[in-house]
Tab-separated table of C-alpha atoms and ligand atoms in Angstrom:
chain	number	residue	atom	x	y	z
A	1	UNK	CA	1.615	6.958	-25.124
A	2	UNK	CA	4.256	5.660	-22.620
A	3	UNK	CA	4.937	6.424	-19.330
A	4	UNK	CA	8.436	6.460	-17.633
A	5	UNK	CA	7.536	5.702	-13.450
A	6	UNK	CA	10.050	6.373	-11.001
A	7	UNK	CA	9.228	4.848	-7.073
A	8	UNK	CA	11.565	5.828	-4.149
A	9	UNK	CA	9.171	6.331	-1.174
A	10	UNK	CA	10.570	3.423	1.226
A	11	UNK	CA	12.714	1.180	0.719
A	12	UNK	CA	12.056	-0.328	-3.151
A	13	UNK	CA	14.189	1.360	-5.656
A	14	UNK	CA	11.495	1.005	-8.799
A	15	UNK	CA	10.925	1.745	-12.138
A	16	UNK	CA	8.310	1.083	-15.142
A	17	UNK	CA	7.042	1.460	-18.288
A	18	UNK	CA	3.673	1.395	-19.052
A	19	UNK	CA	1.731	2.148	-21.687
A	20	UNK	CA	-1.905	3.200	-22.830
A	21	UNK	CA	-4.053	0.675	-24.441
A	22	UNK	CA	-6.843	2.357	-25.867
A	23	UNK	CA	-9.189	0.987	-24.323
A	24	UNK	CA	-11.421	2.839	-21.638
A	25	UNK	CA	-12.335	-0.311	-19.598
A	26	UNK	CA	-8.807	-0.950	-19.089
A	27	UNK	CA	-6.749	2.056	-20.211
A	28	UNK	CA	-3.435	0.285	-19.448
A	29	UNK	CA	-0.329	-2.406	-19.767
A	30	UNK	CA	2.840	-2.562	-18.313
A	31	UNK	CA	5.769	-3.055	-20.455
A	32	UNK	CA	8.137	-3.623	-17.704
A	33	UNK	CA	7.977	-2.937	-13.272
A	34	UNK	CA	11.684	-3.790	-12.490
A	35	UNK	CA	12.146	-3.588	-8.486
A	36	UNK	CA	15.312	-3.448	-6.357
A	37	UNK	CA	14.410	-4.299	-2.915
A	38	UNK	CA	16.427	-3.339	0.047
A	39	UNK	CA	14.645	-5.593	2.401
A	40	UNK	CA	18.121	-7.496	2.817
A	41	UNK	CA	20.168	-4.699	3.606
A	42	UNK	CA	17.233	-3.636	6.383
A	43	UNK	CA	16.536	-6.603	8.086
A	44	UNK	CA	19.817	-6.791	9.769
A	45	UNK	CA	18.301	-4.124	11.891
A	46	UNK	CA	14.780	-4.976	12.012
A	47	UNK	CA	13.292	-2.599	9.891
A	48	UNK	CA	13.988	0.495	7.958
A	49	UNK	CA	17.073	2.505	8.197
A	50	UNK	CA	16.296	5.678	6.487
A	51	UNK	CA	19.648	6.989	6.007
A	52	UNK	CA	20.763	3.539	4.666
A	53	UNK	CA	17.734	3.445	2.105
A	54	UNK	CA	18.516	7.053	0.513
A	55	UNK	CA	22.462	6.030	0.108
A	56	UNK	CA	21.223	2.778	-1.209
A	57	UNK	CA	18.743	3.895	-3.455
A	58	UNK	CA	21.411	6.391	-5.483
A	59	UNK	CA	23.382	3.391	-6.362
A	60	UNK	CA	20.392	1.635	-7.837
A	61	UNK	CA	18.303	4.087	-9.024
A	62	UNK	CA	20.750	4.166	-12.857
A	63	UNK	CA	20.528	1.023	-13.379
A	64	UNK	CA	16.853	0.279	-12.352
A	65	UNK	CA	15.388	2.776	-14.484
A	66	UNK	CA	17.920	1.633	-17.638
A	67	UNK	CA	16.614	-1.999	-17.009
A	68	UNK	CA	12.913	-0.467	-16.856
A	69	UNK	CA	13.411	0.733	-20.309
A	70	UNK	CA	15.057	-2.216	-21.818
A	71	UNK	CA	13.056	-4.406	-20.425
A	72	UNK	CA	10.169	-2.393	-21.558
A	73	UNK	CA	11.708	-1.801	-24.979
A	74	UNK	CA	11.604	1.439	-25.295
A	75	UNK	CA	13.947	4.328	-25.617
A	76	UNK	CA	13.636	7.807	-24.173
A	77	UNK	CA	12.426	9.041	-27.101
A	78	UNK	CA	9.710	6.486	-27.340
A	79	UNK	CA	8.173	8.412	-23.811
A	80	UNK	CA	5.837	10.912	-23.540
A	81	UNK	CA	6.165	11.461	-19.721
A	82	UNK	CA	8.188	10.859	-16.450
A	83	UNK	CA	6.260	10.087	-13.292
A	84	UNK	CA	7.658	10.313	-9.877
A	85	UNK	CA	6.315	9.531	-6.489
A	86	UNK	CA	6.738	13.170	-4.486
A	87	UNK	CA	5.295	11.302	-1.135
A	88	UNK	CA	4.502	10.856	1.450
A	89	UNK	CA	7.219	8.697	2.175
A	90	UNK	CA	11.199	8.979	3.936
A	91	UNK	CA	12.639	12.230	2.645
A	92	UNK	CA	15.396	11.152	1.455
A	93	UNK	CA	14.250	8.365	-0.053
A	94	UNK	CA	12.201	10.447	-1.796
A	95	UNK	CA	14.562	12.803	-2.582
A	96	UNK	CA	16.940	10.846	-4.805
A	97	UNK	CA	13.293	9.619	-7.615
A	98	UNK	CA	12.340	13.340	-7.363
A	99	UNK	CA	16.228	14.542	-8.394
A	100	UNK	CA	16.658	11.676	-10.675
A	101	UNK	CA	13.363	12.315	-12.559
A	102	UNK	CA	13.677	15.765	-12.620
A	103	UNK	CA	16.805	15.848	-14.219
A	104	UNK	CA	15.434	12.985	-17.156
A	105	UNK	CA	12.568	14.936	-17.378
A	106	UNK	CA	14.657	18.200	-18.085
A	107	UNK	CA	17.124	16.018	-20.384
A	108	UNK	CA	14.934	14.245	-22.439
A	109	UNK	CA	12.908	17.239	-22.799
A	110	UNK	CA	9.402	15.562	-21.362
A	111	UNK	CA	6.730	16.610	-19.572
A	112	UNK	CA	7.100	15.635	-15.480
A	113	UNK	CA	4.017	13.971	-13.075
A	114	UNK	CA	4.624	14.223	-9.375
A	115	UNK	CA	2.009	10.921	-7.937
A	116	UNK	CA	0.804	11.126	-4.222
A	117	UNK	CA	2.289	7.303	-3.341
A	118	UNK	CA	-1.509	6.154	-1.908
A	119	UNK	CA	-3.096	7.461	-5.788
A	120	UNK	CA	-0.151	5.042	-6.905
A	121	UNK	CA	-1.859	2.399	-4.881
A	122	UNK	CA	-5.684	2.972	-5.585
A	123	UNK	CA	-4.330	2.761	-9.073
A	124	UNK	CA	-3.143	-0.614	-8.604
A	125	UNK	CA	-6.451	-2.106	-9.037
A	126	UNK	CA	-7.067	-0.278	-12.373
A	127	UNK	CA	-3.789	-1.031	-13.509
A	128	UNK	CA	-4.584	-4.898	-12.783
A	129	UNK	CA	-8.286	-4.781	-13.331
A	130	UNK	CA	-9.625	-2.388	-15.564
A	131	UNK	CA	-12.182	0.576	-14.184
A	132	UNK	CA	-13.928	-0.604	-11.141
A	133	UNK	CA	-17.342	0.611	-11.032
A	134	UNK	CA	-17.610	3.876	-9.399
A	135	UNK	CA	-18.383	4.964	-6.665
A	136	UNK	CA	-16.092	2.779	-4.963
A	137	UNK	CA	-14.988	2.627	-1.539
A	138	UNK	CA	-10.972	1.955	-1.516
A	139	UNK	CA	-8.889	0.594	1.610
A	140	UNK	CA	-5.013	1.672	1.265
A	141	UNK	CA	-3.404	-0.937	3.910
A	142	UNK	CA	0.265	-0.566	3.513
A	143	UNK	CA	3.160	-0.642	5.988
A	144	UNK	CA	2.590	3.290	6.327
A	145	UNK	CA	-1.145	3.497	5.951
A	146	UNK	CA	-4.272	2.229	6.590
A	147	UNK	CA	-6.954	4.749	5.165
A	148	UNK	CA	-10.328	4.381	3.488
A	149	UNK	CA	-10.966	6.319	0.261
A	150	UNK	CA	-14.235	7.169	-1.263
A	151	UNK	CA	-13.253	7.308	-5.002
A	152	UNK	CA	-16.771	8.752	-6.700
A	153	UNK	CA	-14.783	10.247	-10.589
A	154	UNK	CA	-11.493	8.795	-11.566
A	155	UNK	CA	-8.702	10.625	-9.936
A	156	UNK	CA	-10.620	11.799	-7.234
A	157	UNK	CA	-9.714	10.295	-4.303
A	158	UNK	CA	-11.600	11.388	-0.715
A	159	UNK	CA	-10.595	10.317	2.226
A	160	UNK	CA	-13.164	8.442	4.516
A	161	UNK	CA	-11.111	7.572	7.553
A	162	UNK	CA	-7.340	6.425	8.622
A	163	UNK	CA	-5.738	4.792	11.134
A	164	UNK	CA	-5.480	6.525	14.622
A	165	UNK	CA	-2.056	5.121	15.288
A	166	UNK	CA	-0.177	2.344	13.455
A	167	UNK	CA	-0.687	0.827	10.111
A	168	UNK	CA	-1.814	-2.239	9.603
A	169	UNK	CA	1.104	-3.303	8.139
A	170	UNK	CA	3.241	-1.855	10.669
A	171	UNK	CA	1.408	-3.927	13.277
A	172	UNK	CA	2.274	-6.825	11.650
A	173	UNK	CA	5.755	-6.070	11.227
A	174	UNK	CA	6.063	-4.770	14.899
A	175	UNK	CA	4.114	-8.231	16.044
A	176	UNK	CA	7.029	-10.272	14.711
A	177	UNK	CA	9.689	-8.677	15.350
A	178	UNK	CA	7.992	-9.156	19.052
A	179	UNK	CA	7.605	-12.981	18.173
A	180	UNK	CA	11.091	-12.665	17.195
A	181	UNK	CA	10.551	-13.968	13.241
A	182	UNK	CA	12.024	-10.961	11.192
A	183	UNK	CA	11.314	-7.993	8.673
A	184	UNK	CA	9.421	-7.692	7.212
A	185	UNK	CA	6.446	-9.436	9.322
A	186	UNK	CA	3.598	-9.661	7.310
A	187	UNK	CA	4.754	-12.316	5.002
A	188	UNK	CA	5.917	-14.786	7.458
A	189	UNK	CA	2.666	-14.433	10.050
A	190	UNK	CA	0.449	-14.946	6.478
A	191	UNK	CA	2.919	-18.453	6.230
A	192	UNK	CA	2.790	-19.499	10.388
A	193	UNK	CA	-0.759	-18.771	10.532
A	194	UNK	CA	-1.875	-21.053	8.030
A	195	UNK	CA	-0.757	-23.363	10.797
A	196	UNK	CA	-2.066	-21.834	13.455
A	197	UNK	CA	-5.968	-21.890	15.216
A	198	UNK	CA	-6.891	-18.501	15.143
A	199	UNK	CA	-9.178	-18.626	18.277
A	200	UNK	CA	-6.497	-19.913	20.308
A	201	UNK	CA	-5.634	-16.832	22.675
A	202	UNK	CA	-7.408	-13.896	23.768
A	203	UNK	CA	-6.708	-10.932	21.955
A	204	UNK	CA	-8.850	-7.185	22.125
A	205	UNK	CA	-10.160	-5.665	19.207
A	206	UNK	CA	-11.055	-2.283	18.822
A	207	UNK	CA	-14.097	-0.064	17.334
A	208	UNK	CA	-13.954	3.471	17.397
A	209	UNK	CA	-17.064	5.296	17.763
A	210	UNK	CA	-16.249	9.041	18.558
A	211	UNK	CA	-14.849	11.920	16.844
A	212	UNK	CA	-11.063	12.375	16.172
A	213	UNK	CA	-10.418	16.097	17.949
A	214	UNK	CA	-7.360	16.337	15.248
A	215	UNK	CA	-9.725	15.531	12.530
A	216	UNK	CA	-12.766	16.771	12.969
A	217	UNK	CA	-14.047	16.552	9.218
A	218	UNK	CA	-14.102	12.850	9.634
A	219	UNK	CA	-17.310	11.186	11.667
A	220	UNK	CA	-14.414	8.860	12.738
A	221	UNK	CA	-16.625	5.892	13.431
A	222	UNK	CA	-14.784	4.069	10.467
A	223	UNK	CA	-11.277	4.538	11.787
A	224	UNK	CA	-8.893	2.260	12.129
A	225	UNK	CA	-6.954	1.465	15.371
A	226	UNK	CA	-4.093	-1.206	16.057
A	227	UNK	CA	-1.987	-0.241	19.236
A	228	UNK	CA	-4.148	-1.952	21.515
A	229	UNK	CA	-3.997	-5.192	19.896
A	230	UNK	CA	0.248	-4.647	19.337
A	231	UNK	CA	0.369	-3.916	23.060
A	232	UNK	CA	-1.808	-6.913	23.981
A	233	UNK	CA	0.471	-8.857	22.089
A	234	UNK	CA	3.628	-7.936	23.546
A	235	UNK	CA	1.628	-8.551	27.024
A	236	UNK	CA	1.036	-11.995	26.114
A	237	UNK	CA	3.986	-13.148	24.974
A	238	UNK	CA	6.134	-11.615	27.984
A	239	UNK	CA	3.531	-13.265	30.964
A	240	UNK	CA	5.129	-17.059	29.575
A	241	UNK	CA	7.918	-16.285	27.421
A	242	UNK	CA	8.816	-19.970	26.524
A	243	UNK	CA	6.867	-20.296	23.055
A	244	UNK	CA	6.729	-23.443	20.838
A	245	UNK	CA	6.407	-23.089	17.032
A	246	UNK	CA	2.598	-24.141	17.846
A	247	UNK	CA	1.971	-21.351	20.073
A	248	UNK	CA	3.895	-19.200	17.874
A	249	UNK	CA	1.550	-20.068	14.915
A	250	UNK	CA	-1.448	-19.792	17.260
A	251	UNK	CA	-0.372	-16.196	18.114
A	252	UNK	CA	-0.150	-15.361	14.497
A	253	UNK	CA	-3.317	-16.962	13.238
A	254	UNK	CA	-5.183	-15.080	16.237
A	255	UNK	CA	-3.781	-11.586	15.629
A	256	UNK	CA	-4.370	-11.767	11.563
A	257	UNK	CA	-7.860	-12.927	11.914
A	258	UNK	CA	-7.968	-9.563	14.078
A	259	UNK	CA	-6.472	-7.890	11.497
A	260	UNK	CA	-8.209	-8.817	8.574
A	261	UNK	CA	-11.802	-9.080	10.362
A	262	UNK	CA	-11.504	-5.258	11.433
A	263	UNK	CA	-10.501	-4.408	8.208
A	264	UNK	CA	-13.136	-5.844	5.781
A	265	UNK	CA	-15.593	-4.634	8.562
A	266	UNK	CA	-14.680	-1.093	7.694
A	267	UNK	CA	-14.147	-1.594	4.079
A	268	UNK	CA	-18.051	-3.257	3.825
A	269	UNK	CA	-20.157	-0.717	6.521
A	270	UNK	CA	-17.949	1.924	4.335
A	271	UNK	CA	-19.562	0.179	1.468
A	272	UNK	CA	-22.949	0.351	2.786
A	273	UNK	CA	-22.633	3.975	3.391
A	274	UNK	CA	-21.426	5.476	0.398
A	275	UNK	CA	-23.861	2.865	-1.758
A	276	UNK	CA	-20.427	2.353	-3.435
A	277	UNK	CA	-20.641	-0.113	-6.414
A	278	UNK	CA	-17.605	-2.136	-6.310
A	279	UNK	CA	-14.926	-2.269	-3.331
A	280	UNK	CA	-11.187	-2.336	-3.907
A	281	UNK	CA	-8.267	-3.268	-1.558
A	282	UNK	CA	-4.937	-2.577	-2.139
A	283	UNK	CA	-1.182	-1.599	-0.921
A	284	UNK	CA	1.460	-4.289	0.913
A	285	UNK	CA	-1.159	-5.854	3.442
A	286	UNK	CA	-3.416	-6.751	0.302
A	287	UNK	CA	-0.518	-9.238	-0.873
A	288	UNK	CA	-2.460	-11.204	2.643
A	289	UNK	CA	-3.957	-14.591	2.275
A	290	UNK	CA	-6.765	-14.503	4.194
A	291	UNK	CA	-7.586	-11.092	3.520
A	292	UNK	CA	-7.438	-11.693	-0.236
A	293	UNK	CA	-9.641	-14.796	0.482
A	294	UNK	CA	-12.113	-12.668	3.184
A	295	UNK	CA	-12.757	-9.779	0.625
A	296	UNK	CA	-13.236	-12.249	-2.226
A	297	UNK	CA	-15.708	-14.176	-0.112
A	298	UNK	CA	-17.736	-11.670	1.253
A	299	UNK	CA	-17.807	-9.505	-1.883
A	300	UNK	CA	-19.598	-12.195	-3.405
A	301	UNK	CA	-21.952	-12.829	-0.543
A	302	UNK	CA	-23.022	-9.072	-0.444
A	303	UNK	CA	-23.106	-9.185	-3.776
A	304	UNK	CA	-20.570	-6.227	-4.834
A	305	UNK	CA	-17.798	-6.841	-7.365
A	306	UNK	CA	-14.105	-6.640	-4.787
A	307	UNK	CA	-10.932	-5.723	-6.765
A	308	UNK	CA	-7.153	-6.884	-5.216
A	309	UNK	CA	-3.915	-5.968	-7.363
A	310	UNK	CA	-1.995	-8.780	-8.403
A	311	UNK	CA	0.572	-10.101	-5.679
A	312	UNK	CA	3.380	-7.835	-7.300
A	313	UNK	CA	1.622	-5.196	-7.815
A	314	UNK	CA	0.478	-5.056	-3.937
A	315	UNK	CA	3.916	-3.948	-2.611
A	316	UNK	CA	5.344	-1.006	-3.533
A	317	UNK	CA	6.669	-0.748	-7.709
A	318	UNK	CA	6.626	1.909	-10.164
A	319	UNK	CA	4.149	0.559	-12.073
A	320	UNK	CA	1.596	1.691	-9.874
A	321	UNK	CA	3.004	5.339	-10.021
A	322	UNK	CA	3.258	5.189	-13.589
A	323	UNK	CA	-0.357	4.465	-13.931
A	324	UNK	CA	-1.362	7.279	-12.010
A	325	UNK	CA	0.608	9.670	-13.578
A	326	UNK	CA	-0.808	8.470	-16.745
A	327	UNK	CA	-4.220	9.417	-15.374
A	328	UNK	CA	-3.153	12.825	-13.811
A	329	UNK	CA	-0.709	13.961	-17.015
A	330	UNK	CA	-4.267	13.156	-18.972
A	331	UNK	CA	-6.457	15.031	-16.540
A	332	UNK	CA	-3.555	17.742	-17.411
A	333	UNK	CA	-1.629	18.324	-13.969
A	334	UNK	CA	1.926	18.104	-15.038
A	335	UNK	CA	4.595	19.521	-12.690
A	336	UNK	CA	6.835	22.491	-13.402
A	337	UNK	CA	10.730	21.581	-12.488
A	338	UNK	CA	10.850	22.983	-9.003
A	339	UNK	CA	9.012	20.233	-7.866
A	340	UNK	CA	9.859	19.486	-4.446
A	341	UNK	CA	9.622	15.958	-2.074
A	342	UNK	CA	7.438	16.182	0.523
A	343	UNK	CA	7.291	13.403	3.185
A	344	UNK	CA	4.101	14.082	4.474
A	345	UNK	CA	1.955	14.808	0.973
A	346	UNK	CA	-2.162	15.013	1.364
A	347	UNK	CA	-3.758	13.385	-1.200
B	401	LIG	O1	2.872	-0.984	0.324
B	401	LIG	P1	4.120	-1.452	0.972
B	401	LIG	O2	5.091	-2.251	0.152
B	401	LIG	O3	4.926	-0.251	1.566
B	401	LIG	C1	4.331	0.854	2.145
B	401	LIG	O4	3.871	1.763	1.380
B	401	LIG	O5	4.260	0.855	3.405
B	401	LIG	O6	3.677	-2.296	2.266
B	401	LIG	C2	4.613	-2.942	3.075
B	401	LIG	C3	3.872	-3.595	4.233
B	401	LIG	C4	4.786	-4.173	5.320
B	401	LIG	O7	4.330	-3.720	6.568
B	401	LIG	C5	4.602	-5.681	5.167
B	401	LIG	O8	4.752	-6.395	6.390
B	401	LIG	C6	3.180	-5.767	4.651
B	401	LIG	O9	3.070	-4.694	3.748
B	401	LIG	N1	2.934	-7.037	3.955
B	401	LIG	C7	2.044	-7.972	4.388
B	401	LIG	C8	2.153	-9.075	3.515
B	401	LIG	N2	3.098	-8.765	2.559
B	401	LIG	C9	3.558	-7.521	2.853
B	401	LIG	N3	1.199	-7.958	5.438
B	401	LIG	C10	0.432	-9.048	5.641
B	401	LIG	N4	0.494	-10.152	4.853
B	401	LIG	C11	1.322	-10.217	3.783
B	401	LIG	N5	1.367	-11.305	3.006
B	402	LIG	ZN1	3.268	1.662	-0.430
């Protein structure tokens, strides 16, 4: 069976086909991801202008998903379902995949799969992979989230912990826009910091130990937190503004080895915990060099298999989203037409 995959969350317009292979270690292929960024049209401000991504994602959103299906080679009547991120995500952003799917769905006379976005994301390893070995313990690190998922049966996704305040990827966005070198931030402090010595400035980093009073459920010892480090940031750079392209680099290098460290920390005493069999990272701050490197490395020196999407498939696409509506539509939890958005979607 194929799978039609509609993503709208942010600001990607995306669509995909992909198919099932058969084969229960790795149940599936994409035929096509096609992805219409808007990363051009949001820079100019600095980051993401909701209003402008909705209005930009009805112009695309035809033509994306008629590429997806060329591309793909396939026909309408070739699918056997249309999947559709409902959220979490901007409204109405959202909004437009929903309406647009909905009405294919309805048209084409095909079943409908509404996808929590972070499912779409933990399915990004399996969609790259093949079936990690489960129990696994799954970071989501994204420009939205940063949350650790238990994953003990396919599909089943429960959440260990989450950020207290901003996303890992929003730090590094926020960090150089601060540093004054665009949107989005993580790919350019992954390039400077390559140049940079990582111990160069003094920089906090933070470990929860206590309780969250808003989410009691969770012990909270393996949250995440990345204000403080933002903030000390900001405080650095404004006490001697003048800043040569070394220093720059410096800054960078320092603040991702923060990043990453605290990170894999989690991800590994998460690990340890849970007796997890195989780790997985995934979602926009995956596509990081030294983080890709970091898991790799210490996966093998603990001695548990690590799984990273590919590159492309780290950043938001539809491919993702079609792969986990494949494995909902099998696990039989279609939607019914009224299916509405919903920006702030538990999982
Ligand atoms: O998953 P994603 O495309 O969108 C969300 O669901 O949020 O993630 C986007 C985030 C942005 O914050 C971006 O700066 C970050 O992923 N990102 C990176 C890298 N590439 C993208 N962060 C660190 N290093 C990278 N190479
Ligand atoms: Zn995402």
């Amino acid at each position: 069976m194929k799978i039609l995959g509609i993503e709208t969350s942010c600001d990607e317009t995306s669509a995909a086909v992909v198919e099932e292979t058969g084969d229960p270690a790795k149940p599936w292929a994409i035929r096509s991801n096609v992805i219409a960024s808007q990363v051009s049209i949001h820079r100019e401000w600095g980051g993401v202008v909701p209003e402008l991504a909705s209005r930009q994602h009805i112009r695309d959103i035809c033509g994306v998903v008629e590429r997806a299906l060329d591309d793909g080679k396939t026909s309408w009547d070739d699918l056997g379902a249309v999947a559709v991120t409902q959220g979490p995500g901007l409204v109405g952003s959202l909004l437009v995949g929903v309406a647009f799917a909905k009405a294919a769905a309805s048209a084409a006379r095909l079943p409908l799969v509404g996808v929590h976005h972070l499912a779409g994301h933990i399915e990004s390893l399996v969609l790259h992979n093949g079936e990690m070995p489960l129990p696994a313990v799954v970071l989501v690190v994204s420009g939205g989230h940063t949350s650790l998922y238990l994953v003990e049966h396919a599909g089943h996704y429960a959440l260990l912990s989450r950020t207290r305040d901003d996303a890992a990827g929003e730090a590094f966005d926020k960090v150089a826009k601060l540093l004054g070198l665009g949107y989005p931030g993580g790919p350019v402090i992954d390039r400077l910091a390559k140049r940079g010595n990582d111990r160069a400035i003094q920089l906090p980093t933070t470990r929860l130990t206590h309780v969250d009073r808003n989410a009691p459920d969770l012990k909270g010892d393996l949250d995440f937190s990345f204000s403080g480090l933002k903030t000390a940031v900001l405080r650095h750079v404004r006490s001697a503004p003048v800043r040569s392209d070394q220093e720059i680099a410096d800054i960078c290098a320092t603040f991702q080895r923060i990043v990453v460290t605290v990170l894999i920390d989690r991800v590994f005493d998460a690990a340890r915990r849970y007796q997890a069999k195989s780790i997985g990272v995934a979602g926009g701050v995956s596509a990081n060099g030294r983080l890709r490197a970091e898991v790799q490395e210490r996966g093998m020196r603990r001695e548990i298999p690590t799984f990273l999407p590919s590159v492309s498939l780290s950043t938001d696409n539809a491919a993702m989203i079609a792969a986990a509506g494949l494995r909902r539509f099998r696990a039989g939890r279609t939607a019914t037409l009224d299916l509405n958005a919903d920006a702030a979607l538990a999982l």
